[in-house]
């Protein structure tokens, strides 16, 4: 079995590895079996190297512009009360779960800043009604904790 490193270009942000457009070297199995099939990375070639600029430009358009903007967004999120209404069974369990896209929509509806769903980290799946906390990575140096209240309808 070969343990040679594999050179990849990240297409999505991977926690602990890098941001979109970064060229990284990872273990062959990790790249072949996890990163590439899930669309988180693509194999590095000279032709694919030309796409790095396009990936970085798209990331810059989505990202919060700077550290000051990220801190301002973190302050806005800290004072925000987010309520998410969903269907709940008799025992208080949800039909399904609440995902990052649902949270981004609820923040926007509550008057908060527009968040990219890929920047919202849900540590454990939200499958019950009540208060939950999620982390939002606004900038490589700034992350905010957001309190969400899931209520049943």
CSV table of C-alpha atoms in Angstrom, one decimal:
chain,number,residue,atom,x,y,z
A,1,UNK,CA,0.0,0.0,0.0
A,2,UNK,CA,1.4,3.4,-1.0
A,3,UNK,CA,1.6,6.2,1.6
A,4,UNK,CA,2.7,8.8,-0.9
A,5,UNK,CA,1.3,12.3,-0.4
A,6,UNK,CA,-1.3,13.6,-2.8
A,7,UNK,CA,-1.4,17.2,-4.0
A,8,UNK,CA,-4.9,18.7,-4.1
A,9,UNK,CA,-6.6,22.0,-4.7
A,10,UNK,CA,-9.3,22.7,-2.2
A,11,UNK,CA,-12.6,23.8,-3.6
A,12,UNK,CA,-14.4,24.2,-0.2
A,13,UNK,CA,-13.1,25.2,3.2
A,14,UNK,CA,-11.9,22.2,5.2
A,15,UNK,CA,-11.4,22.9,8.9
A,16,UNK,CA,-7.8,22.4,9.9
A,17,UNK,CA,-6.6,22.0,6.3
A,18,UNK,CA,-7.3,25.2,4.4
A,19,UNK,CA,-9.5,27.5,2.4
A,20,UNK,CA,-10.8,27.3,-1.2
A,21,UNK,CA,-8.0,27.8,-3.7
A,22,UNK,CA,-5.3,26.5,-1.4
A,23,UNK,CA,-2.9,23.8,-2.7
A,24,UNK,CA,-2.3,21.2,0.0
A,25,UNK,CA,-0.6,17.9,0.3
A,26,UNK,CA,-2.5,15.2,2.1
A,27,UNK,CA,-2.3,11.4,2.6
A,28,UNK,CA,-3.3,9.6,-0.6
A,29,UNK,CA,-6.2,7.7,1.0
A,30,UNK,CA,-7.6,10.9,2.7
A,31,UNK,CA,-7.6,12.7,-0.6
A,32,UNK,CA,-8.9,9.8,-2.8
A,33,UNK,CA,-11.5,8.5,-0.4
A,34,UNK,CA,-12.8,11.6,1.4
A,35,UNK,CA,-11.9,15.0,-0.1
A,36,UNK,CA,-12.3,14.3,-3.8
A,37,UNK,CA,-15.5,12.2,-3.8
A,38,UNK,CA,-17.2,14.8,-1.6
A,39,UNK,CA,-16.3,17.7,-3.8
A,40,UNK,CA,-14.1,19.3,-1.2
A,41,UNK,CA,-11.0,19.2,-3.4
A,42,UNK,CA,-9.8,18.4,-6.9
A,43,UNK,CA,-6.6,16.8,-8.1
A,44,UNK,CA,-3.7,19.2,-8.8
A,45,UNK,CA,-2.6,19.4,-12.4
A,46,UNK,CA,-1.0,22.2,-14.4
A,47,UNK,CA,-4.4,22.8,-16.0
A,48,UNK,CA,-6.3,22.8,-12.7
A,49,UNK,CA,-3.7,25.3,-11.4
A,50,UNK,CA,-5.2,27.9,-13.7
A,51,UNK,CA,-8.5,27.5,-11.9
A,52,UNK,CA,-7.0,28.5,-8.5
A,53,UNK,CA,-7.4,32.2,-9.4
A,54,UNK,CA,-11.1,31.7,-10.3
A,55,UNK,CA,-11.7,29.9,-7.0
A,56,UNK,CA,-9.9,32.6,-5.0
A,57,UNK,CA,-11.9,35.4,-6.7
A,58,UNK,CA,-15.2,33.7,-6.0
A,59,UNK,CA,-14.1,33.2,-2.4
A,60,UNK,CA,-13.2,36.9,-2.1
A,61,UNK,CA,-16.6,37.9,-3.4
A,62,UNK,CA,-18.3,35.8,-0.7
A,63,UNK,CA,-16.1,36.5,2.2
A,64,UNK,CA,-16.5,39.3,4.7
A,65,UNK,CA,-14.1,41.9,3.5
A,66,UNK,CA,-11.7,42.3,6.4
A,67,UNK,CA,-11.1,41.8,10.1
A,68,UNK,CA,-13.0,44.9,11.1
A,69,UNK,CA,-16.1,43.8,9.1
A,70,UNK,CA,-15.8,40.4,10.7
A,71,UNK,CA,-15.7,41.8,14.2
A,72,UNK,CA,-18.7,44.1,13.5
A,73,UNK,CA,-20.6,41.1,12.2
A,74,UNK,CA,-19.7,39.1,15.3
A,75,UNK,CA,-21.0,41.9,17.5
A,76,UNK,CA,-24.2,42.0,15.5
A,77,UNK,CA,-24.6,38.2,15.9
A,78,UNK,CA,-23.9,38.4,19.7
A,79,UNK,CA,-26.9,40.6,20.2
A,80,UNK,CA,-29.3,38.7,17.9
A,81,UNK,CA,-32.1,36.5,19.1
A,82,UNK,CA,-32.8,33.8,16.5
A,83,UNK,CA,-36.0,31.8,16.7
A,84,UNK,CA,-36.4,28.9,14.3
A,85,UNK,CA,-39.9,27.5,13.9
A,86,UNK,CA,-40.2,23.9,12.7
A,87,UNK,CA,-42.4,20.8,13.0
A,88,UNK,CA,-42.0,19.0,16.3
A,89,UNK,CA,-43.4,15.7,17.4
A,90,UNK,CA,-45.2,15.0,20.7
A,91,UNK,CA,-42.0,14.1,22.5
A,92,UNK,CA,-40.2,17.3,21.5
A,93,UNK,CA,-38.1,15.7,18.8
A,94,UNK,CA,-38.0,17.4,15.3
A,95,UNK,CA,-39.1,15.7,12.1
A,96,UNK,CA,-35.7,15.8,10.6
A,97,UNK,CA,-33.0,18.2,11.8
A,98,UNK,CA,-32.0,21.8,11.6
A,99,UNK,CA,-29.1,22.4,9.2
A,100,UNK,CA,-26.8,25.3,8.4
A,101,UNK,CA,-29.0,26.5,5.5
A,102,UNK,CA,-32.0,26.7,7.9
A,103,UNK,CA,-29.9,28.7,10.4
A,104,UNK,CA,-28.6,31.1,7.8
A,105,UNK,CA,-32.1,31.8,6.6
A,106,UNK,CA,-33.3,32.3,10.2
A,107,UNK,CA,-30.5,34.8,10.9
A,108,UNK,CA,-31.3,36.7,7.8
A,109,UNK,CA,-35.0,36.8,8.8
A,110,UNK,CA,-34.1,38.0,12.3
A,111,UNK,CA,-32.3,41.0,10.9
A,112,UNK,CA,-28.8,39.7,11.1
A,113,UNK,CA,-26.1,39.7,8.4
A,114,UNK,CA,-26.2,37.4,5.5
A,115,UNK,CA,-24.2,34.3,6.3
A,116,UNK,CA,-22.7,31.7,4.1
A,117,UNK,CA,-24.1,28.3,5.1
A,118,UNK,CA,-20.7,26.7,4.7
A,119,UNK,CA,-19.3,28.9,7.5
A,120,UNK,CA,-21.8,27.7,10.1
A,121,UNK,CA,-20.6,24.8,12.2
A,122,UNK,CA,-23.2,22.6,13.9
A,123,UNK,CA,-21.2,20.4,16.3
A,124,UNK,CA,-24.1,18.0,17.1
A,125,UNK,CA,-27.2,17.6,14.9
A,126,UNK,CA,-30.1,19.8,16.1
A,127,UNK,CA,-32.9,17.3,16.5
A,128,UNK,CA,-34.8,18.6,19.6
A,129,UNK,CA,-36.7,21.8,20.4
A,130,UNK,CA,-35.0,24.2,22.8
A,131,UNK,CA,-31.9,26.4,22.9
A,132,UNK,CA,-28.8,25.4,20.9
A,133,UNK,CA,-25.5,27.0,20.2
A,134,UNK,CA,-23.6,27.0,16.9
A,135,UNK,CA,-20.3,28.5,15.8
A,136,UNK,CA,-20.0,30.8,12.8
A,137,UNK,CA,-16.5,31.3,11.2
A,138,UNK,CA,-16.6,34.9,10.0
A,139,UNK,CA,-12.9,35.3,9.3
A,140,UNK,CA,-9.8,33.1,9.9
A,141,UNK,CA,-9.2,35.1,13.1
A,142,UNK,CA,-12.8,35.7,14.1
A,143,UNK,CA,-15.6,33.3,15.0
A,144,UNK,CA,-18.9,34.0,16.8
A,145,UNK,CA,-21.2,31.8,18.9
A,146,UNK,CA,-24.8,32.1,18.0
A,147,UNK,CA,-27.7,31.1,20.2
A,148,UNK,CA,-30.7,29.6,18.4
A,149,UNK,CA,-34.0,28.8,19.9
A,150,UNK,CA,-35.9,26.0,18.1
A,151,UNK,CA,-39.6,26.1,18.7
A,152,UNK,CA,-42.3,23.8,17.5
A,153,UNK,CA,-45.3,24.6,15.5
